[in-house]
Coordinates of C-alpha atoms and ligand atoms in Angstrom, one line a residue:
M452 CA 60.0 -10.5 156.8
I453 CA 58.0 -7.5 155.8
K454 CA 60.9 -5.2 156.3
K455 CA 63.0 -7.4 154.0
R456 CA 60.4 -7.2 151.2
K457 CA 60.3 -3.4 151.4
K458 CA 64.0 -3.2 151.0
F459 CA 63.8 -5.5 148.0
R460 CA 61.2 -3.4 146.3
T461 CA 63.3 -0.3 146.4
L462 CA 66.3 -2.0 145.0
P463 CA 65.2 -1.9 141.3
F464 CA 64.5 1.9 141.7
I465 CA 68.0 2.4 143.1
L466 CA 69.5 0.5 140.3
L467 CA 67.4 2.4 137.8
L468 CA 68.6 5.7 139.3
L469 CA 72.2 4.6 139.2
L470 CA 71.8 3.6 135.6
T471 CA 70.3 7.0 134.7
V472 CA 73.1 8.8 136.4
V473 CA 75.8 6.7 134.7
T474 CA 74.1 7.0 131.3
S475 CA 73.7 10.8 131.5
A476 CA 77.3 11.1 132.6
L477 CA 78.4 9.0 129.6
L478 CA 76.2 11.0 127.2
L479 CA 77.6 14.3 128.6
K480 CA 81.1 13.0 128.0
D481 CA 80.3 12.0 124.5
Q482 CA 79.2 15.5 123.6
I483 CA 82.8 16.7 123.7
G484 CA 84.1 13.3 122.7
L485 CA 86.3 12.6 125.7
A486 CA 88.1 9.3 125.4
G487 CA 89.2 9.0 129.0
G488 CA 90.1 11.0 132.1
E489 CA 90.3 10.7 135.8
E490 CA 89.5 12.9 138.8
A491 CA 90.8 16.5 138.8
G492 CA 94.4 16.6 140.0
E493 CA 96.1 19.1 142.2
E494 CA 97.6 21.2 139.4
N495 CA 98.8 24.6 140.3
F496 CA 96.6 26.7 138.0
L497 CA 98.7 29.8 138.6
I498 CA 102.0 28.3 137.6
L499 CA 104.0 30.9 135.5
V500 CA 105.7 29.7 132.4
N501 CA 107.4 32.2 130.1
R502 CA 110.9 33.0 128.7
Q503 CA 112.3 33.6 132.2
N504 CA 110.3 30.8 133.9
E505 CA 110.6 27.3 132.3
V506 CA 108.3 24.4 132.9
P507 CA 109.6 22.6 136.1
P508 CA 111.8 19.6 135.1
H509 CA 109.6 17.1 136.9
Y510 CA 106.3 18.6 136.0
T511 CA 103.5 16.0 135.4
V512 CA 99.9 16.4 134.4
D513 CA 97.0 14.1 134.2
L514 CA 95.7 14.4 130.6
T515 CA 92.3 13.8 128.9
L516 CA 92.2 13.0 125.2
L517 CA 89.7 14.9 123.2
S518 CA 87.9 13.4 120.1
N519 CA 90.0 15.4 117.7
G520 CA 93.3 13.9 119.0
E521 CA 94.3 16.9 121.2
S522 CA 94.8 16.5 124.9
V523 CA 94.3 18.9 127.8
A524 CA 94.8 18.7 131.6
T525 CA 91.9 16.7 133.0
A526 CA 91.4 19.3 135.7
I527 CA 90.3 21.9 133.1
V528 CA 87.9 19.7 131.1
P529 CA 84.7 20.6 133.0
A530 CA 85.3 24.4 132.6
L531 CA 86.3 24.0 128.9
Q532 CA 83.2 21.9 128.3
Q533 CA 80.9 24.4 129.9
M534 CA 82.5 27.3 128.0
F535 CA 82.1 25.5 124.6
D536 CA 78.5 24.4 125.4
D537 CA 77.5 28.0 126.3
A538 CA 79.3 29.4 123.2
R539 CA 77.4 26.9 121.0
A540 CA 74.1 27.7 122.7
Q541 CA 74.8 31.3 121.6
G542 CA 75.6 30.3 118.0
V543 CA 79.4 30.5 118.2
Y544 CA 81.3 27.3 117.4
P545 CA 84.8 27.1 118.8
V546 CA 87.2 24.1 118.4
V547 CA 90.4 23.2 120.3
A548 CA 93.1 23.6 117.6
S549 CA 96.0 22.7 119.9
G550 CA 96.2 21.6 123.5
Y551 CA 99.0 19.8 125.4
R552 CA 102.4 19.6 123.7
E553 CA 105.5 17.6 124.5
A554 CA 108.8 19.6 124.4
E555 CA 109.7 17.7 121.1
E556 CA 106.5 18.9 119.4
Q557 CA 107.2 22.5 120.5
Q558 CA 110.8 22.2 119.1
A559 CA 109.4 20.9 115.8
L560 CA 107.0 23.9 115.6
L561 CA 109.9 26.3 116.3
D562 CA 112.1 24.6 113.7
E563 CA 109.3 24.9 111.1
K564 CA 109.0 28.7 111.8
I565 CA 112.8 29.2 111.6
A566 CA 113.0 27.3 108.3
A567 CA 110.2 29.5 106.9
Y568 CA 112.2 32.6 107.8
I569 CA 115.4 31.2 106.3
A570 CA 113.4 30.4 103.1
S571 CA 112.3 34.0 102.9
G572 CA 115.9 35.3 103.1
Y573 CA 116.9 35.6 106.7
D574 CA 120.2 34.2 108.0
R575 CA 119.9 31.5 110.6
E576 CA 120.6 33.7 113.6
N577 CA 118.0 36.3 112.7
A578 CA 115.5 33.7 111.6
A579 CA 115.8 32.0 115.0
A580 CA 115.5 35.3 116.9
L581 CA 112.4 36.3 114.9
A582 CA 110.8 32.9 115.1
E583 CA 111.1 32.8 118.9
T584 CA 109.0 36.0 119.2
Y585 CA 106.1 34.0 117.7
V586 CA 106.8 30.4 118.8
S587 CA 108.0 29.8 122.4
P588 CA 111.1 27.6 122.7
P589 CA 110.6 24.2 124.4
G590 CA 110.5 24.7 128.2
S591 CA 108.9 28.1 127.9
S592 CA 105.7 27.1 126.2
E593 CA 102.5 26.9 128.3
H594 CA 101.2 24.2 126.1
Q595 CA 103.6 21.8 127.9
L596 CA 101.5 22.4 131.1
G597 CA 98.2 21.1 129.5
L598 CA 96.5 24.2 130.9
S599 CA 96.5 26.1 127.6
V600 CA 94.4 25.8 124.5
D601 CA 94.6 27.4 121.1
I602 CA 91.0 27.9 120.2
N603 CA 89.8 28.5 116.6
A604 CA 86.5 28.5 114.8
D605 CA 84.7 25.5 113.3
P606 CA 85.1 26.8 109.8
M607 CA 81.7 25.4 108.6
K608 CA 79.8 27.3 111.4
S609 CA 81.6 30.3 112.6
T610 CA 84.2 32.9 111.7
A611 CA 87.5 33.3 113.6
E612 CA 86.4 36.8 114.4
D613 CA 83.2 35.6 116.0
V614 CA 85.0 33.1 118.2
Y615 CA 87.8 35.4 119.3
T616 CA 85.3 38.1 120.2
W617 CA 83.1 35.8 122.2
L618 CA 86.1 34.4 124.0
A619 CA 87.5 37.8 124.8
E620 CA 84.2 38.8 126.4
N621 CA 83.3 35.6 128.1
A622 CA 86.2 33.2 128.8
H623 CA 87.0 34.7 132.2
Q624 CA 83.7 33.5 133.5
Y625 CA 85.0 30.0 133.0
G626 CA 88.4 30.6 134.5
F627 CA 90.3 31.2 131.2
I628 CA 92.3 34.2 130.2
L629 CA 93.6 35.7 127.0
R630 CA 97.2 34.9 127.9
Y631 CA 99.0 37.2 125.4
P632 CA 97.0 40.5 125.2
E633 CA 97.9 43.4 123.0
C634 CA 100.1 46.0 124.7
K635 CA 101.5 43.5 127.2
E636 CA 104.1 42.0 124.9
E637 CA 107.0 43.4 126.8
L638 CA 105.8 41.6 130.0
T639 CA 104.7 38.3 128.4
G640 CA 107.5 38.1 125.8
T641 CA 105.0 37.0 123.2
H642 CA 103.0 38.7 120.5
Y643 CA 99.3 39.2 120.8
E644 CA 97.5 35.9 120.2
A645 CA 93.7 36.1 120.0
W646 CA 93.4 32.3 120.1
H647 CA 95.6 31.3 123.0
Y648 CA 93.7 30.8 126.3
R649 CA 95.1 29.7 129.6
Y650 CA 93.2 28.2 132.5
V651 CA 94.0 30.0 135.8
G652 CA 90.8 29.4 137.7
K653 CA 87.8 31.7 138.0
T654 CA 88.9 34.0 140.8
A655 CA 92.2 34.9 139.0
A656 CA 90.6 35.1 135.6
V657 CA 87.9 37.5 136.7
T658 CA 90.4 39.8 138.3
I659 CA 92.7 39.6 135.4
Y660 CA 89.9 40.5 133.0
K661 CA 88.4 43.3 135.1
E662 CA 91.7 45.0 135.9
N663 CA 93.2 44.4 132.4
L664 CA 96.3 42.6 133.7
C665 CA 98.4 39.9 132.2
L666 CA 99.3 36.8 134.2
E667 CA 102.8 38.2 135.0
E668 CA 101.2 41.3 136.6
Y669 CA 98.5 39.3 138.4
I670 CA 101.1 37.1 140.1
E671 CA 103.3 40.0 141.0
Q672 CA 100.4 42.0 142.5
Y673 CA 98.2 39.3 144.0
V674 CA 100.3 36.1 144.6
D675 CA 103.8 37.3 145.4
S676 CA 102.6 40.2 147.5
A677 CA 100.3 37.8 149.4
V678 CA 103.3 35.5 150.1
D679 CA 105.3 38.6 151.4
V680 CA 102.4 39.5 153.8
E681 CA 102.3 36.0 155.1
K682 CA 106.1 36.1 155.6
E683 CA 105.8 39.4 157.5
A684 CA 103.0 38.0 159.7
E685 CA 105.2 35.1 160.6
E686 CA 108.2 37.3 161.6
Ligands
ZN2152 ZN1 99.0 28.6 122.0

């Protein structure tokens, strides 16, 4: 009888504790305005997508909708949240300008760019070739993975320069890399983009940052060669 009472007395405390945990989790979610999301999936954070390597045809990703209508892979939300929180704490205010894109959206962006070049006097063939050096054709855009974000400044609070500088110096600590660096255009196939960040996980991001690599180089040096060593060991 006494034992039973004791149990009963602790129940309200357990409930209170649960309520506190749930409430703080919800509050935390509200800060970045998440509208949904599930547990982190098994995404391959080092998946390579560029002009030579298209998004696999049956690629699927679990997405989380942000309050501004953009979506990103659910698995990268905690790292993205932490990065934005820390930037804000240091007086820099980034916003996600573009996250996940369907192939159709990517095509529409490319068509827009081609039309702009045609309007400024290029013939269709040259307009298309030029546009593709700035906007990846559908299938070769990382935005279709949900692992990439274009990050701009909240115009009321920060300059683009402040945001790009902060990201260039800090993003790797959160597992993000500047995906299209200057001087790597021949390897990435894309012009320098100060705003485009790709999640690759912290280990890869730190190495890429410290050794001044692009993702193509990192995969060649660290991933493909590791697979070769494994194969040799098996033989
Ligand atoms: Zn981008």
